[in-house]
PDB file of C-alpha atoms in Angstrom:
ATOM      1  CA  LYS Z   1     -11.603  -3.288  16.228  1.00 86.00           C
ATOM      2  CA  GLN Z   2     -10.048   0.173  16.202  1.00 91.00           C
ATOM      3  CA  GLU Z   3      -7.617   0.876  13.374  1.00 94.00           C
ATOM      4  CA  VAL Z   4      -5.565   4.027  12.945  1.00 97.00           C
ATOM      5  CA  THR Z   5      -4.179   5.137   9.587  1.00 97.00           C
ATOM      6  CA  GLN Z   6      -1.783   7.950   8.806  1.00 97.00           C
ATOM      7  CA  ILE Z   7      -1.353   9.476   5.374  1.00 92.00           C
ATOM      8  CA  PRO Z   8       1.072  10.183   3.850  1.00 91.00           C
ATOM      9  CA  ALA Z   9       3.695   7.707   5.080  1.00 94.00           C
ATOM     10  CA  ALA Z  10       6.451  10.158   4.167  1.00 96.00           C
ATOM     11  CA  LEU Z  11       6.617  13.825   3.307  1.00 95.00           C
ATOM     12  CA  SER Z  12       9.431  16.103   2.172  1.00 97.00           C
ATOM     13  CA  VAL Z  13       8.990  19.878   2.138  1.00 96.00           C
ATOM     14  CA  PRO Z  14      11.214  22.952   1.880  1.00 97.00           C
ATOM     15  CA  GLU Z  15      11.821  24.976   4.999  1.00 97.00           C
ATOM     16  CA  GLY Z  16       9.149  27.561   5.761  1.00 97.00           C
ATOM     17  CA  GLU Z  17       6.194  25.661   4.354  1.00 97.00           C
ATOM     18  CA  ASN Z  18       3.016  25.106   6.300  1.00 97.00           C
ATOM     19  CA  LEU Z  19       1.961  21.465   6.268  1.00 95.00           C
ATOM     20  CA  VAL Z  20      -0.790  19.123   7.400  1.00 96.00           C
ATOM     21  CA  LEU Z  21      -0.456  15.542   8.595  1.00 97.00           C
ATOM     22  CA  ASN Z  22      -3.523  13.340   8.576  1.00 97.00           C
ATOM     23  CA  CYS Z  23      -4.756  10.661  10.947  1.00 98.00           C
ATOM     24  CA  SER Z  24      -7.952   8.632  10.591  1.00 98.00           C
ATOM     25  CA  PHE Z  25      -9.534   6.085  12.923  1.00 97.00           C
ATOM     26  CA  THR Z  26     -12.329   3.590  12.337  1.00 95.00           C
ATOM     27  CA  ASP Z  27     -14.201   3.710  15.678  1.00 92.00           C
ATOM     28  CA  SER Z  28     -15.378   7.163  16.750  1.00 90.00           C
ATOM     29  CA  ALA Z  29     -15.876   6.056  20.383  1.00 89.00           C
ATOM     30  CA  ILE Z  30     -12.560   7.385  21.631  1.00 91.00           C
ATOM     31  CA  TYR Z  31     -11.531   8.877  24.965  1.00 90.00           C
ATOM     32  CA  ASN Z  32      -8.786  11.054  23.545  1.00 92.00           C
ATOM     33  CA  LEU Z  33      -6.251  11.365  20.733  1.00 95.00           C
ATOM     34  CA  GLN Z  34      -2.586  12.130  21.159  1.00 95.00           C
ATOM     35  CA  TRP Z  35       0.063  13.273  18.678  1.00 97.00           C
ATOM     36  CA  PHE Z  36       3.676  12.244  19.274  1.00 97.00           C
ATOM     37  CA  ARG Z  37       7.027  13.015  17.729  1.00 97.00           C
ATOM     38  CA  GLN Z  38       9.724  10.363  17.416  1.00 97.00           C
ATOM     39  CA  ASP Z  39      13.320  11.013  16.405  1.00 95.00           C
ATOM     40  CA  PRO Z  40      15.188   8.071  14.804  1.00 90.00           C
ATOM     41  CA  GLY Z  41      15.767   5.264  17.296  1.00 85.00           C
ATOM     42  CA  LYS Z  42      14.392   7.308  20.178  1.00 89.00           C
ATOM     43  CA  GLY Z  43      11.337   7.308  22.404  1.00 91.00           C
ATOM     44  CA  LEU Z  44       8.133   9.254  21.883  1.00 94.00           C
ATOM     45  CA  THR Z  45       7.612  12.876  22.848  1.00 94.00           C
ATOM     46  CA  SER Z  46       4.019  13.947  23.398  1.00 92.00           C
ATOM     47  CA  LEU Z  47       3.090  17.011  21.343  1.00 96.00           C
ATOM     48  CA  LEU Z  48      -0.628  17.490  21.840  1.00 95.00           C
ATOM     49  CA  LEU Z  49      -3.487  15.645  23.512  1.00 93.00           C
ATOM     50  CA  ILE Z  50      -7.093  16.286  22.518  1.00 94.00           C
ATOM     51  CA  GLN Z  51      -9.917  15.035  24.704  1.00 92.00           C
ATOM     52  CA  SER Z  52     -12.948  13.604  22.929  1.00 91.00           C
ATOM     53  CA  SER Z  53     -15.003  16.677  23.914  1.00 92.00           C
ATOM     54  CA  GLN Z  54     -12.489  19.084  22.363  1.00 94.00           C
ATOM     55  CA  ARG Z  55     -12.136  20.188  18.745  1.00 95.00           C
ATOM     56  CA  GLU Z  56      -8.541  21.404  18.756  1.00 96.00           C
ATOM     57  CA  GLN Z  57      -5.391  22.050  20.739  1.00 96.00           C
ATOM     58  CA  THR Z  58      -2.518  24.416  20.019  1.00 97.00           C
ATOM     59  CA  SER Z  59       1.081  24.539  21.148  1.00 96.00           C
ATOM     60  CA  GLY Z  60       3.400  27.043  19.522  1.00 97.00           C
ATOM     61  CA  ARG Z  61       3.563  26.331  15.777  1.00 97.00           C
ATOM     62  CA  LEU Z  62       1.493  23.161  16.176  1.00 98.00           C
ATOM     63  CA  ASN Z  63      -2.266  22.879  15.963  1.00 98.00           C
ATOM     64  CA  ALA Z  64      -4.172  19.612  16.182  1.00 97.00           C
ATOM     65  CA  SER Z  65      -7.841  19.225  15.331  1.00 97.00           C
ATOM     66  CA  LEU Z  66     -10.254  16.412  16.040  1.00 97.00           C
ATOM     67  CA  ASP Z  67     -13.465  15.476  14.226  1.00 96.00           C
ATOM     68  CA  LYS Z  68     -14.789  12.431  16.050  1.00 93.00           C
ATOM     69  CA  SER Z  69     -17.840  11.958  13.877  1.00 92.00           C
ATOM     70  CA  SER Z  70     -15.740  11.575  10.737  1.00 95.00           C
ATOM     71  CA  GLY Z  71     -12.922   9.731  12.515  1.00 96.00           C
ATOM     72  CA  ARG Z  72     -10.243  12.237  11.606  1.00 97.00           C
ATOM     73  CA  SER Z  73      -7.521  14.334  13.157  1.00 98.00           C
ATOM     74  CA  THR Z  74      -5.015  16.657  11.553  1.00 97.00           C
ATOM     75  CA  LEU Z  75      -1.729  18.055  12.814  1.00 97.00           C
ATOM     76  CA  TYR Z  76      -0.899  21.431  11.309  1.00 97.00           C
ATOM     77  CA  ILE Z  77       2.719  22.613  11.459  1.00 97.00           C
ATOM     78  CA  ALA Z  78       3.278  26.259  10.629  1.00 98.00           C
ATOM     79  CA  ALA Z  79       6.481  27.648   9.146  1.00 97.00           C
ATOM     80  CA  SER Z  80       8.299  24.295   9.149  1.00 97.00           C
ATOM     81  CA  GLN Z  81      11.973  24.142  10.166  1.00 97.00           C
ATOM     82  CA  PRO Z  82      14.694  21.499   9.578  1.00 97.00           C
ATOM     83  CA  GLY Z  83      14.463  20.684  13.292  1.00 97.00           C
ATOM     84  CA  ASP Z  84      10.890  19.500  12.713  1.00 97.00           C
ATOM     85  CA  SER Z  85      12.245  16.527  10.739  1.00 98.00           C
ATOM     86  CA  ALA Z  86      11.049  13.408  12.567  1.00 97.00           C
ATOM     87  CA  THR Z  87       8.316  10.778  12.514  1.00 97.00           C
ATOM     88  CA  TYR Z  88       4.930  11.943  13.735  1.00 98.00           C
ATOM     89  CA  LEU Z  89       2.577   9.387  15.264  1.00 98.00           C
ATOM     90  CA  CYS Z  90      -1.043   9.702  16.255  1.00 97.00           C
ATOM     91  CA  ALA Z  91      -2.635   7.425  18.820  1.00 96.00           C
ATOM     92  CA  VAL Z  92      -6.168   6.993  20.117  1.00 95.00           C
ATOM     93  CA  ARG Z  93      -7.400   5.767  23.461  1.00 91.00           C
ATOM     94  CA  GLY Z  94     -10.683   3.895  23.512  1.00 81.00           C
ATOM     95  CA  SER Z  95     -13.690   5.228  25.399  1.00 69.00           C
ATOM     96  CA  SER Z  96     -13.128   2.877  28.329  1.00 68.00           C
ATOM     97  CA  ASN Z  97     -10.006   4.855  29.232  1.00 58.00           C
ATOM     98  CA  THR Z  98      -8.095   1.737  30.164  1.00 67.00           C
ATOM     99  CA  GLY Z  99      -4.895   3.331  28.980  1.00 74.00           C
ATOM    100  CA  LYS Z 100      -4.246   1.259  25.869  1.00 88.00           C
ATOM    101  CA  LEU Z 101      -3.126   3.480  23.012  1.00 93.00           C
ATOM    102  CA  ILE Z 102      -3.632   2.367  19.412  1.00 95.00           C
ATOM    103  CA  PHE Z 103      -1.093   3.928  17.075  1.00 97.00           C
ATOM    104  CA  GLY Z 104      -0.926   4.692  13.414  1.00 97.00           C
ATOM    105  CA  GLN Z 105       2.197   3.792  11.476  1.00 96.00           C
ATOM    106  CA  GLY Z 106       3.416   7.360  11.441  1.00 97.00           C
ATOM    107  CA  THR Z 107       4.344  10.011   8.907  1.00 97.00           C
ATOM    108  CA  THR Z 108       8.061  10.622   8.403  1.00 97.00           C
ATOM    109  CA  LEU Z 109       8.678  14.283   7.736  1.00 97.00           C
ATOM    110  CA  GLN Z 110      11.801  15.763   6.186  1.00 97.00           C
ATOM    111  CA  VAL Z 111      12.153  19.542   6.102  1.00 97.00           C
ATOM    112  CA  LYS Z 112      14.912  20.631   3.739  1.00 97.00           C
ATOM    113  CA  PRO Z 113      16.930  23.800   4.450  1.00 95.00           C
TER     114      PRO Z 113
ATOM    115  CA  ASP J   1      12.229  15.599  38.056  1.00 63.00           C
ATOM    116  CA  ALA J   2      13.451  12.594  36.082  1.00 73.00           C
ATOM    117  CA  GLY J   3      11.207  11.371  33.330  1.00 91.00           C
ATOM    118  CA  VAL J   4      10.603   7.755  32.444  1.00 95.00           C
ATOM    119  CA  THR J   5      13.837   5.782  32.402  1.00 96.00           C
ATOM    120  CA  GLN J   6      14.535   2.409  30.813  1.00 97.00           C
ATOM    121  CA  SER J   7      17.430  -0.009  30.980  1.00 97.00           C
ATOM    122  CA  PRO J   8      19.387  -1.252  29.233  1.00 97.00           C
ATOM    123  CA  THR J   9      19.579   1.007  26.191  1.00 96.00           C
ATOM    124  CA  HIS J  10      20.587  -1.743  23.808  1.00 96.00           C
ATOM    125  CA  LEU J  11      20.632  -5.509  24.095  1.00 96.00           C
ATOM    126  CA  ILE J  12      21.680  -8.338  21.818  1.00 98.00           C
ATOM    127  CA  LYS J  13      20.367 -11.839  22.508  1.00 98.00           C
ATOM    128  CA  THR J  14      20.336 -15.189  20.751  1.00 98.00           C
ATOM    129  CA  ARG J  15      17.216 -17.064  19.683  1.00 98.00           C
ATOM    130  CA  GLY J  16      15.770 -19.135  22.509  1.00 98.00           C
ATOM    131  CA  GLN J  17      17.244 -16.978  25.271  1.00 98.00           C
ATOM    132  CA  GLN J  18      15.305 -14.984  27.827  1.00 98.00           C
ATOM    133  CA  VAL J  19      15.486 -11.223  28.400  1.00 98.00           C
ATOM    134  CA  THR J  20      14.377  -8.784  31.106  1.00 98.00           C
ATOM    135  CA  LEU J  21      13.835  -5.104  30.416  1.00 98.00           C
ATOM    136  CA  ARG J  22      13.324  -2.519  33.145  1.00 98.00           C
ATOM    137  CA  CYS J  23      11.369   0.682  33.479  1.00 98.00           C
ATOM    138  CA  SER J  24      11.174   3.365  36.153  1.00 97.00           C
ATOM    139  CA  PRO J  25       8.115   5.603  35.824  1.00 96.00           C
ATOM    140  CA  LYS J  26       7.977   9.347  36.088  1.00 94.00           C
ATOM    141  CA  SER J  27       7.707  10.538  39.678  1.00 92.00           C
ATOM    142  CA  GLY J  28       4.117  10.357  40.921  1.00 90.00           C
ATOM    143  CA  HIS J  29       2.971   7.973  38.184  1.00 92.00           C
ATOM    144  CA  ASP J  30       1.401   4.690  39.261  1.00 92.00           C
ATOM    145  CA  THR J  31       0.595   3.042  35.924  1.00 93.00           C
ATOM    146  CA  VAL J  32       3.095   1.507  33.520  1.00 96.00           C
ATOM    147  CA  SER J  33       2.404   0.336  29.975  1.00 96.00           C
ATOM    148  CA  TRP J  34       4.711  -1.539  27.622  1.00 97.00           C
ATOM    149  CA  TYR J  35       4.772  -1.295  23.838  1.00 97.00           C
ATOM    150  CA  GLN J  36       6.722  -3.060  21.081  1.00 98.00           C
ATOM    151  CA  GLN J  37       7.738  -1.057  18.043  1.00 97.00           C
ATOM    152  CA  ALA J  38       9.083  -2.935  15.025  1.00 95.00           C
ATOM    153  CA  LEU J  39      11.124  -0.999  12.504  1.00 92.00           C
ATOM    154  CA  GLY J  40       8.959   1.305  10.412  1.00 90.00           C
ATOM    155  CA  GLN J  41       5.803   0.528  12.391  1.00 93.00           C
ATOM    156  CA  GLY J  42       3.796   2.236  15.087  1.00 95.00           C
ATOM    157  CA  PRO J  43       4.080   0.919  18.651  1.00 96.00           C
ATOM    158  CA  GLN J  44       1.906  -2.087  19.573  1.00 97.00           C
ATOM    159  CA  PHE J  45       0.453  -2.371  23.083  1.00 96.00           C
ATOM    160  CA  ILE J  46       1.780  -5.335  25.080  1.00 97.00           C
ATOM    161  CA  PHE J  47       0.247  -4.831  28.537  1.00 95.00           C
ATOM    162  CA  GLN J  48      -0.385  -2.373  31.325  1.00 94.00           C
ATOM    163  CA  TYR J  49       0.304  -2.641  35.058  1.00 95.00           C
ATOM    164  CA  TYR J  50      -1.470  -0.834  37.857  1.00 92.00           C
ATOM    165  CA  GLU J  51      -1.209  -1.573  41.581  1.00 90.00           C
ATOM    166  CA  GLU J  52       1.149  -4.450  40.808  1.00 93.00           C
ATOM    167  CA  GLU J  53      -1.409  -6.236  38.650  1.00 93.00           C
ATOM    168  CA  GLU J  54      -1.763  -6.659  34.912  1.00 93.00           C
ATOM    169  CA  ARG J  55      -4.791  -4.538  34.070  1.00 89.00           C
ATOM    170  CA  GLN J  56      -4.965  -4.980  30.324  1.00 90.00           C
ATOM    171  CA  ARG J  57      -3.157  -7.062  27.753  1.00 93.00           C
ATOM    172  CA  GLY J  58      -2.664  -6.743  24.018  1.00 92.00           C
ATOM    173  CA  ASN J  59      -2.400  -9.501  21.458  1.00 93.00           C
ATOM    174  CA  PHE J  60       0.950 -10.941  22.557  1.00 97.00           C
ATOM    175  CA  PRO J  61       1.766 -14.545  23.458  1.00 97.00           C
ATOM    176  CA  ASP J  62       2.397 -15.762  26.989  1.00 96.00           C
ATOM    177  CA  ARG J  63       6.140 -15.610  26.321  1.00 97.00           C
ATOM    178  CA  PHE J  64       5.720 -11.952  27.190  1.00 98.00           C
ATOM    179  CA  SER J  65       5.195 -11.399  30.889  1.00 97.00           C
ATOM    180  CA  GLY J  66       5.676  -8.549  33.280  1.00 97.00           C
ATOM    181  CA  HIS J  67       5.779  -7.378  36.814  1.00 96.00           C
ATOM    182  CA  GLN J  68       5.233  -4.168  38.717  1.00 97.00           C
ATOM    183  CA  PHE J  69       6.933  -3.501  42.032  1.00 96.00           C
ATOM    184  CA  PRO J  70       5.597  -1.579  45.049  1.00 96.00           C
ATOM    185  CA  ASN J  71       7.620   1.479  43.976  1.00 94.00           C
ATOM    186  CA  TYR J  72       5.736   1.333  40.604  1.00 95.00           C
ATOM    187  CA  SER J  73       8.787   0.339  38.578  1.00 97.00           C
ATOM    188  CA  SER J  74       8.218  -2.478  36.130  1.00 98.00           C
ATOM    189  CA  GLU J  75       9.905  -5.303  34.264  1.00 98.00           C
ATOM    190  CA  LEU J  76       9.106  -6.883  30.926  1.00 98.00           C
ATOM    191  CA  ASN J  77      10.256 -10.469  30.460  1.00 98.00           C
ATOM    192  CA  VAL J  78      10.375 -12.280  27.156  1.00 98.00           C
ATOM    193  CA  ASN J  79      11.105 -16.022  27.065  1.00 97.00           C
ATOM    194  CA  ALA J  80      12.185 -18.223  24.165  1.00 98.00           C
ATOM    195  CA  LEU J  81      13.206 -15.279  22.025  1.00 98.00           C
ATOM    196  CA  LEU J  82      12.403 -15.320  18.318  1.00 98.00           C
ATOM    197  CA  LEU J  83      14.022 -13.301  15.559  1.00 97.00           C
ATOM    198  CA  GLY J  84      10.702 -11.464  15.218  1.00 97.00           C
ATOM    199  CA  ASP J  85      11.033 -10.136  18.767  1.00 98.00           C
ATOM    200  CA  SER J  86      13.722  -7.738  17.553  1.00 98.00           C
ATOM    201  CA  ALA J  87      12.245  -4.298  18.133  1.00 97.00           C
ATOM    202  CA  LEU J  88      12.312  -1.128  20.196  1.00 97.00           C
ATOM    203  CA  TYR J  89      10.529  -1.754  23.501  1.00 98.00           C
ATOM    204  CA  LEU J  90       8.919   1.335  24.947  1.00 97.00           C
ATOM    205  CA  CYS J  91       7.680   1.906  28.449  1.00 97.00           C
ATOM    206  CA  ALA J  92       5.116   4.593  29.248  1.00 96.00           C
ATOM    207  CA  SER J  93       3.949   5.818  32.622  1.00 94.00           C
ATOM    208  CA  SER J  94       0.821   7.733  33.503  1.00 89.00           C
ATOM    209  CA  VAL J  95      -1.512   8.932  36.173  1.00 81.00           C
ATOM    210  CA  GLY J  96      -4.615  10.146  34.412  1.00 76.00           C
ATOM    211  CA  PHE J  97      -5.010  10.764  30.706  1.00 75.00           C
ATOM    212  CA  GLU J  98      -1.587  11.336  29.310  1.00 82.00           C
ATOM    213  CA  GLN J  99       1.152   8.742  28.811  1.00 88.00           C
ATOM    214  CA  TYR J 100       4.804   9.723  29.009  1.00 91.00           C
ATOM    215  CA  PHE J 101       7.259   7.522  27.161  1.00 94.00           C
ATOM    216  CA  GLY J 102      10.789   6.500  27.992  1.00 95.00           C
ATOM    217  CA  PRO J 103      13.678   6.364  25.486  1.00 95.00           C
ATOM    218  CA  GLY J 104      13.166   2.668  24.826  1.00 96.00           C
ATOM    219  CA  THR J 105      15.320  -0.448  24.820  1.00 97.00           C
ATOM    220  CA  ARG J 106      16.539  -1.677  21.441  1.00 97.00           C
ATOM    221  CA  LEU J 107      16.479  -5.498  21.456  1.00 98.00           C
ATOM    222  CA  THR J 108      18.221  -7.386  18.685  1.00 98.00           C
ATOM    223  CA  VAL J 109      17.729 -11.150  18.471  1.00 98.00           C
ATOM    224  CA  THR J 110      20.277 -13.041  16.368  1.00 97.00           C
TER     225      THR J 110
END
C-alpha cells in the first residue's frame, strides 16, 4: 500500500530564504508525482508535475526533483516571499495511471516579512 | 475558460441527513474525481467517474455514492451523515495526466 509522508509538517522562515520541502513515498512504482499549493480553506493549485521518467521540473522560483529509486521528491523554493505562505502538498499516482492520487499530509509554510 | 466549479461553497447539515454536492469539470475534461479532506490532513480519494461510470473507488463506505452526467458534470451524495463526515470535499477533473481541482465544498455536520 502506497504511503506518502511530508516532512516537516510546518516551517517558518524569514523572507528571502531558499528552502526545501520533502516528500517521500513507499512504493517506487509511480506514474507521476504532483506538487500542489493550498491556501487556507481553498482548493488545490497544481504547481509542478513530474512524470516517472523525469528527474526534475522547474517553474519560476520553484524546482521539483524526483528520485524514484529512493522514493523521494523535493520542492525547492528560491528567494521565498510572504505570498508563498500556504500549505504545500505532494501527491503520487500509481503506475496503473487510473487517476487516483495519494497525498501526503502537507507542509505548512509561513514566510515572515 | 472556466476552471472546475463546485457548489455549494458551504453547507451545514445535521447528523442522519443526506447531502448532494455538485461539480462541473474544466472544459474538455471527461474524468471527475472526488476527494475528502479533513482538517489538517491531505485529501483522501473517494472515487472517480469516467463515461458516466465509477471507474475506481477508495476506502469509503457505501453511504458515499456518485453520479456523472452526459455533460461530464458530477454529483457526490452522502447518506446518513456522521459528525466525522465534516470536511472539505474537493472535485478534480482531468483528461490525461494532470488533475485540476475546484475550490471545494465545506461540509459541516452538527
